[in-house]
Coordinates of C-alpha atoms in Angstrom, one line a residue:
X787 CA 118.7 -125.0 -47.8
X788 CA 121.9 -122.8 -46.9
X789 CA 121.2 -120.0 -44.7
X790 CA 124.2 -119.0 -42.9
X791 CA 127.1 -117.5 -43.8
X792 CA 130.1 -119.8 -45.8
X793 CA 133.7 -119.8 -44.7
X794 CA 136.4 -120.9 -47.3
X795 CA 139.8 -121.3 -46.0
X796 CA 142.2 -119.3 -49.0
X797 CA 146.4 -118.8 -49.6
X798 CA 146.5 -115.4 -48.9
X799 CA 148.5 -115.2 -52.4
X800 CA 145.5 -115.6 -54.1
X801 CA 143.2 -113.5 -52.3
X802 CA 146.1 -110.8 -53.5
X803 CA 148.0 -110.2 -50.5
X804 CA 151.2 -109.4 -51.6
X805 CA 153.4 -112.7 -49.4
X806 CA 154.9 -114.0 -51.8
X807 CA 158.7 -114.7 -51.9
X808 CA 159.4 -111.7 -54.6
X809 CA 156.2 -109.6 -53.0
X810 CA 153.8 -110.2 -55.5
X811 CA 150.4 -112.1 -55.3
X812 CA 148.6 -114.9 -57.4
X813 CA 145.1 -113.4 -57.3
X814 CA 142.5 -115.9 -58.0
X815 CA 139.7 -113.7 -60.0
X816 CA 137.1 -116.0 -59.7
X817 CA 137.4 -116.3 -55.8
X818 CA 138.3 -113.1 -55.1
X819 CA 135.7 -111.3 -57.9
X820 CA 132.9 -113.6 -58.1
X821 CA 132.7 -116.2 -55.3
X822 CA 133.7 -113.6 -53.0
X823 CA 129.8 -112.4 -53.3
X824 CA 129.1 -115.0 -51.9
X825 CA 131.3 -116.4 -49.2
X826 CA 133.9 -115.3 -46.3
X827 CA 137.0 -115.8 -46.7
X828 CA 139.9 -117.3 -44.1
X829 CA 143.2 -116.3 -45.2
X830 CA 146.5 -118.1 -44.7
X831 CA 150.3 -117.5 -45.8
X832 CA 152.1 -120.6 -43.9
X833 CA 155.7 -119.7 -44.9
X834 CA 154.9 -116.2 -43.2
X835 CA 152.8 -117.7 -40.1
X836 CA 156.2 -119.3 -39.3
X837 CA 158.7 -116.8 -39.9
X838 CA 159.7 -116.1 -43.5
X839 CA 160.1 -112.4 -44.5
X840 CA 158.8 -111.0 -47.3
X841 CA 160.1 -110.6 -50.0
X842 CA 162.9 -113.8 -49.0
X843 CA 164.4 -116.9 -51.0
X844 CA 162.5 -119.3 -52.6
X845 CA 162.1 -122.7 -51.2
X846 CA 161.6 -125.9 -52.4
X847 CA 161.0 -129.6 -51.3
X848 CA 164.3 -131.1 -50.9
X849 CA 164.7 -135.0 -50.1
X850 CA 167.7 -135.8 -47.7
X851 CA 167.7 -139.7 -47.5
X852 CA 164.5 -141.2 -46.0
X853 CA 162.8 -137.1 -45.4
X854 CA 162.1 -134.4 -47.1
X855 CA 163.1 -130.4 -46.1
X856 CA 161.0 -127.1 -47.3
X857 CA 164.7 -125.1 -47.6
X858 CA 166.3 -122.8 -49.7
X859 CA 168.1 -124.0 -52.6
X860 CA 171.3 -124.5 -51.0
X861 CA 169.7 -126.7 -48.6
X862 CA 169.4 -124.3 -45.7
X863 CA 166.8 -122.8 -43.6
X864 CA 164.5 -125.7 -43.3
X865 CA 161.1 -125.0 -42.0
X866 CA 159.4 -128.1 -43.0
X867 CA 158.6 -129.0 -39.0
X868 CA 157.0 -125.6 -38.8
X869 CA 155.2 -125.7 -41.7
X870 CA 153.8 -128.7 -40.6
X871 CA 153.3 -127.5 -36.9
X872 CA 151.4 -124.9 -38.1
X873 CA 149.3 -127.1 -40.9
X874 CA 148.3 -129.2 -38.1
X875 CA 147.8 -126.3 -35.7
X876 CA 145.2 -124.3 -38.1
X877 CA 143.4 -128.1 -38.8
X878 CA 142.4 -129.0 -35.5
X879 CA 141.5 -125.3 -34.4
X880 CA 139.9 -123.3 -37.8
X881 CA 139.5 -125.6 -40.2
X882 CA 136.4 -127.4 -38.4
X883 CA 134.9 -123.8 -39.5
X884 CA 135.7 -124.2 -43.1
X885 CA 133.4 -125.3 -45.7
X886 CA 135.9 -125.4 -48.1
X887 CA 139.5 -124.5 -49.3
X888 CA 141.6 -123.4 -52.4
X889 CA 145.2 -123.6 -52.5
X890 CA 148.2 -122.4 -54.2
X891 CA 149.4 -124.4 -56.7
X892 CA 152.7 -125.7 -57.3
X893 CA 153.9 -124.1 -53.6
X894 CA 155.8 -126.3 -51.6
X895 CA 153.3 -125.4 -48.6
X896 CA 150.1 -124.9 -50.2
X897 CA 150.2 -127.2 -53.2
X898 CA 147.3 -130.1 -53.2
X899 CA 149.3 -132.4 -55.9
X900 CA 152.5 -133.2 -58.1
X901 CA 155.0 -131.0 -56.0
X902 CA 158.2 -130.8 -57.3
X903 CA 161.0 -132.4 -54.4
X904 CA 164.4 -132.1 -55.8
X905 CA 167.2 -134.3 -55.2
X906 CA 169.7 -133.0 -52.4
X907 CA 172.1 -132.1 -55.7
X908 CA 169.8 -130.3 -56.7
X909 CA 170.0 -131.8 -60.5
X910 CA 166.5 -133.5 -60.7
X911 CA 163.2 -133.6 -59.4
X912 CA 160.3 -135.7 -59.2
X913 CA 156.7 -134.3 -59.0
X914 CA 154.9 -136.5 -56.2
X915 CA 155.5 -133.8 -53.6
X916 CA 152.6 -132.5 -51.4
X917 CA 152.6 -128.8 -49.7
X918 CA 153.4 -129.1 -45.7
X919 CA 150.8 -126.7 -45.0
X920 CA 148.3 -128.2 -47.6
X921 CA 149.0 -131.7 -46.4
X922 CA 147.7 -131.5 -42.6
X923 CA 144.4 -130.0 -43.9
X924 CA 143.5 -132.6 -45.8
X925 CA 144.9 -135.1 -43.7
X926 CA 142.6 -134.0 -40.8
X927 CA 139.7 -132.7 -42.3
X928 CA 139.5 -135.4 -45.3
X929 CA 135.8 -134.1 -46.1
X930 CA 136.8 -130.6 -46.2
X931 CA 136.4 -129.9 -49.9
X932 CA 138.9 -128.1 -51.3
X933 CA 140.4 -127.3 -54.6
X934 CA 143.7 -125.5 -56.2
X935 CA 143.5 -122.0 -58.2
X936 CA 144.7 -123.4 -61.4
X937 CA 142.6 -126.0 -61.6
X938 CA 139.8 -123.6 -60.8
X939 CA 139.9 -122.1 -64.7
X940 CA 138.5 -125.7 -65.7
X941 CA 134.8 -124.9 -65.8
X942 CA 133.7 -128.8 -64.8
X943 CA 136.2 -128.6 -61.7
X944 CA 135.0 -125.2 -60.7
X945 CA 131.5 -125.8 -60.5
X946 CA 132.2 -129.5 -59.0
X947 CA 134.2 -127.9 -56.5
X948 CA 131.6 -125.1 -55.2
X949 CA 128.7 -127.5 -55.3
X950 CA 130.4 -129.9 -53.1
X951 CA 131.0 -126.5 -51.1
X952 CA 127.8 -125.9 -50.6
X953 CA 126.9 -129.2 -49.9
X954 CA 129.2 -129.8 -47.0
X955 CA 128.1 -126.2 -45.4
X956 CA 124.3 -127.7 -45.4
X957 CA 126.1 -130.7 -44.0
X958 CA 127.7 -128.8 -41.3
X959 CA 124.3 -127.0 -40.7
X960 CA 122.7 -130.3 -40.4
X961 CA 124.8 -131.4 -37.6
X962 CA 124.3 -128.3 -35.6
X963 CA 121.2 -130.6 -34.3
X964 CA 121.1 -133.5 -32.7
X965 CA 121.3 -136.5 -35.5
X966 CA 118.5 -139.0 -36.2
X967 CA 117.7 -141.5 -39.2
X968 CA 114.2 -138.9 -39.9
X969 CA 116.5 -135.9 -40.4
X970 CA 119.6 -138.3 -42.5
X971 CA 116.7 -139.2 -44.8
X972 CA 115.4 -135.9 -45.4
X973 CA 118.6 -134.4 -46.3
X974 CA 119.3 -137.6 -48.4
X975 CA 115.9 -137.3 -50.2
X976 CA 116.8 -133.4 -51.1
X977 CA 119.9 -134.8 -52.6
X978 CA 118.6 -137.5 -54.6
X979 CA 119.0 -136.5 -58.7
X980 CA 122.7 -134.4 -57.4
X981 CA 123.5 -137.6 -56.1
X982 CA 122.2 -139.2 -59.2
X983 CA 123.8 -137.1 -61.8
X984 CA 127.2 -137.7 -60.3
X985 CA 126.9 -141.6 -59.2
X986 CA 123.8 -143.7 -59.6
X987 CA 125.2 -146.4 -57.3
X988 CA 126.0 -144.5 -54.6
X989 CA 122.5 -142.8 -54.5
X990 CA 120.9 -146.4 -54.3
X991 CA 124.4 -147.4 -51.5
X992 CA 123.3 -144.4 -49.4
X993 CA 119.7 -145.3 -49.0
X994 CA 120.1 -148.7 -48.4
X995 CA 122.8 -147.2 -45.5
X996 CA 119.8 -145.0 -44.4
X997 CA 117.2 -147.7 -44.8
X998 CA 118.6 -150.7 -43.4
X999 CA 119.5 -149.1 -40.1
X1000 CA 118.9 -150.7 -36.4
X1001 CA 119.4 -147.6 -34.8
X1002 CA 122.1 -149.0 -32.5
X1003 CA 125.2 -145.8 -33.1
X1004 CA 123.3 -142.7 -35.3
X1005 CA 126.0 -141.0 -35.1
X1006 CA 128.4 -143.7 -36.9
X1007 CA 125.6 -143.9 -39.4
X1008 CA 125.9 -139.6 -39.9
X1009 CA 129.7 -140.4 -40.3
X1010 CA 129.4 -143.6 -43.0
X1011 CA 126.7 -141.3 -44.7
X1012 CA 128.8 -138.4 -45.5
X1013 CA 131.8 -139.9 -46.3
X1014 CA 130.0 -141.9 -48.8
X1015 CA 128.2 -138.7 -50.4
X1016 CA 131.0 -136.3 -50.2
X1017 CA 132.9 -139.2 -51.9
X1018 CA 130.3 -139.6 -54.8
X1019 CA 130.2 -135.9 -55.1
X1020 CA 133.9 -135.3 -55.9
X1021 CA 133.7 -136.5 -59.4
X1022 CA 132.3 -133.9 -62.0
X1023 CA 128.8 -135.5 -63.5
X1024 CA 129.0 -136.3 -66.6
X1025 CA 127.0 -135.5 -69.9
X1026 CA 125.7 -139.2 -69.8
X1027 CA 124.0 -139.4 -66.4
X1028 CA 123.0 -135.7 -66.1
X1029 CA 121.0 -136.9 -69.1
X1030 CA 119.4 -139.6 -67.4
X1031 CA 118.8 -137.8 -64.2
X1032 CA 117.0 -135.0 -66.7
X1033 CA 114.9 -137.9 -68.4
X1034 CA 114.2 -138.9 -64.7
X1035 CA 112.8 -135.5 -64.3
X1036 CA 110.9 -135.7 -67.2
X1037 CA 108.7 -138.7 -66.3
X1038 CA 106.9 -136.2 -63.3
X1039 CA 105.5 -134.1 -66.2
X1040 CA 104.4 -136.8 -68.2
X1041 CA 101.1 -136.4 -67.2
X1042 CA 101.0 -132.6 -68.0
X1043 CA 102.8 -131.5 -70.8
X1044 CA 101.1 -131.0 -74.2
X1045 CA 103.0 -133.7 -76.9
X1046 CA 104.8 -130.3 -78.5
X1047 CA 105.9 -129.2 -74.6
X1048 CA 107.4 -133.3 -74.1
X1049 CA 108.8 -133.0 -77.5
X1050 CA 110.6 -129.5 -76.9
X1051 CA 112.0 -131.3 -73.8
X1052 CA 113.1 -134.4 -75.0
X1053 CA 114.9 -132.4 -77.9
X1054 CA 116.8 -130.2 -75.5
X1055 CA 117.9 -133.3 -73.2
X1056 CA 119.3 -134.9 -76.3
X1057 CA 121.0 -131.7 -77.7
X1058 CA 122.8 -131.6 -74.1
X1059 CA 123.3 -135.2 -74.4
X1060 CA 125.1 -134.4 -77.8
X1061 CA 127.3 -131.7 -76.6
X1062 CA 125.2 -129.0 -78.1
X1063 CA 124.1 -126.9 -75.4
X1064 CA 125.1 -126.6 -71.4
X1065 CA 123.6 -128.0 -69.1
X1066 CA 121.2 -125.0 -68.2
X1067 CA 119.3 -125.0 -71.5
X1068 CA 117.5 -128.0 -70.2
X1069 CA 117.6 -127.9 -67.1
X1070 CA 115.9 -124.5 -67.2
X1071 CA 113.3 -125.7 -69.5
X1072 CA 112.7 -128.3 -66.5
X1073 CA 112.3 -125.6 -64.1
X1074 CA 109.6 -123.3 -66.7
X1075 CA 107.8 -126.8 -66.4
X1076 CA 108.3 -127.0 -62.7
X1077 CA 107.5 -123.7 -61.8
X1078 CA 104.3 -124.3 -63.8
X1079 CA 103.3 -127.4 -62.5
X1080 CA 104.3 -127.3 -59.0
X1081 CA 105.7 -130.4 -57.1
X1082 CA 106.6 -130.3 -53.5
X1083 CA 109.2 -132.9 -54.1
X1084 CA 110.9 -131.4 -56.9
X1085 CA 111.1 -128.5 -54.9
X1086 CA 113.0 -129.8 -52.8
X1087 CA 115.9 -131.3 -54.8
X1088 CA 119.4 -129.6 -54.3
X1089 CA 120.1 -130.5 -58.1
X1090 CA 118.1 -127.6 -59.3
X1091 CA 119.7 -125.1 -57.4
X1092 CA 123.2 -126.1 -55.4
X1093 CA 124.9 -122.6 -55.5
X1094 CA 123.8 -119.0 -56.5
X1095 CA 122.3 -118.9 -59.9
X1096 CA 124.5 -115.9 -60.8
X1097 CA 128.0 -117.7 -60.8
X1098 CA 126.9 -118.7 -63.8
X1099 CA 128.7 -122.4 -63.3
X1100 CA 126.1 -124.1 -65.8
X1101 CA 126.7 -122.2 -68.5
X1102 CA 129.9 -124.0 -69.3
X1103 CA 129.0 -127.8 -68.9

């Protein structure tokens, strides 16, 4: 479905530009060697976009009372209100041309999650912080998916995480048009077994949202819709319903395959099932099948191919 080119807002650290506070880099090999085929990439350093030399002293989330400063260690040289200047400065102008995002872990600008913030002694910390930078992305692009590097070497978050990629840039393509219920339900349709594999409930939610409409606000109903699929999608699928959404699969052969051909299949769904084999080992047996017997549904569906076949992102789950 994607045609166009993808745009992935990165820390510049992990694309391998030497910013960090001691001049090195953190690069991400997978972004940077792999999903760079791929994709563009948007690069960002926040704690240089707002003045901070390079190399320079680390700093660290620091709570003062009822806030909380991005300082040094001695508690000077905050940059917290620039940081989050900035943050909301690159939201509301770039990030609308994002499809996706990885951040720097652990960085008190760029980390997603469990940031340390010291106390203003300096003698403990809690980890419930959230980078500056990081923060106003989220905050005003809650759809945009996005994803830190370390997280990144877990094969189930990876894949999750460039699938949902992928399916926000055909979103985004999508809404280059004018919205209407015929061209919801068609996209919808080509996402039914993704949607299934990840959340059976929210597949059957989603078309009720679709079907029940009285056409009064299409563009609320665009809104509701992908805020509902982009929130079903964030969880990886697991073993169990990418199982059933492959036996669902299954039944639109039924009427073709030889009893050795249904057998083979069944086998390979249950040694997937069993932790035996990835994911592509049936799932490509599926496809022979498909490819064989052609049906202009299954064609269709987004669950057969959501990313480039060679990232290799089955292979692992």
């Amino acid at each position: 479905m994607q045609q166009s080119t993808i745009k992935i807002g990165i820390s510049a650290c992990l694309a391998g530009e030497k910013v960090r506070f001691d001049s090195g880099h953190k690069k991400s090999n997978f972004c940077m060697d792999e999903l760079s085929k791929h994709v563009e990439y948007t690069r960002f350093c926040p704690e240089v976009a707002v003045g901070l030399p390079i190399p320079r002293p680390t700093i660290r989330q620091v709570r003062v009372g009822d806030t909380i400063k991005v300082c040094r260690p001695d508690g000077t040289g905050d940059v917290g209100p620039k940081l989050t200047e900035y943050g909301k400065r690159i939201a509301t102008e770039q990030a609308s041309q994002l499809s996706g995002f990885v951040f720097c872990a652990k960085s008190p600008s760029c980390g997603m999650e469990r940031i340390k913030i010291y106390n203003e002694a300096g003698t403990g910390n809690t980890s419930e912080g959230v980078g500056f930078f990081a923060e106003q992305i989220m905050l005003h692009n809650p759809l945009l998916p996005c994803e830190e590097n370390g997280r990144l070497n877990d094969m189930h978050l990876r894949e999750n995480f460039v699938m949902r990629v992928y399916t926000y840039k055909n979103w985004q393509i999508l809404r280059e048009q004018p919205v209407s219920v015929h061209r919801l339900t068609q996209f919808h349709s080509q996402y039914k077994y993704l949607l299934m594999a990840h959340n059976y409930q929210a597949y059957k939610d989603l078309g009720n949202l679709l079907g029940t409409f009285d056409g009064a606000d299409s563009e609320s109903l665009a809104d509701s819709y992908i805020s509902g699929l982009m929130a079903a999608l964030k969880r990886p699928a697991s073993r169990k319903n990418n199982s059933n959404t492959l036996m669902h699969l299954q039944g639109y052969f039924k009427k073709v395959l030889c009893k050795v051909e249904k057998q083979e299949l069944r086998d390979a769904i249950d040694e997937y099932r069993e932790g035996l084999v990835p994911l592509y080992v049936p799932l490509t047996l599926v496809k022979h099948h498909l490819k064989v017997h052609p049906n202009e549904y299954l064609d269709k569906q987004v669950y057969f191919n959501p990313y480039p076949h060679d990232l290799k992102l089955r292979y692992g789950i």
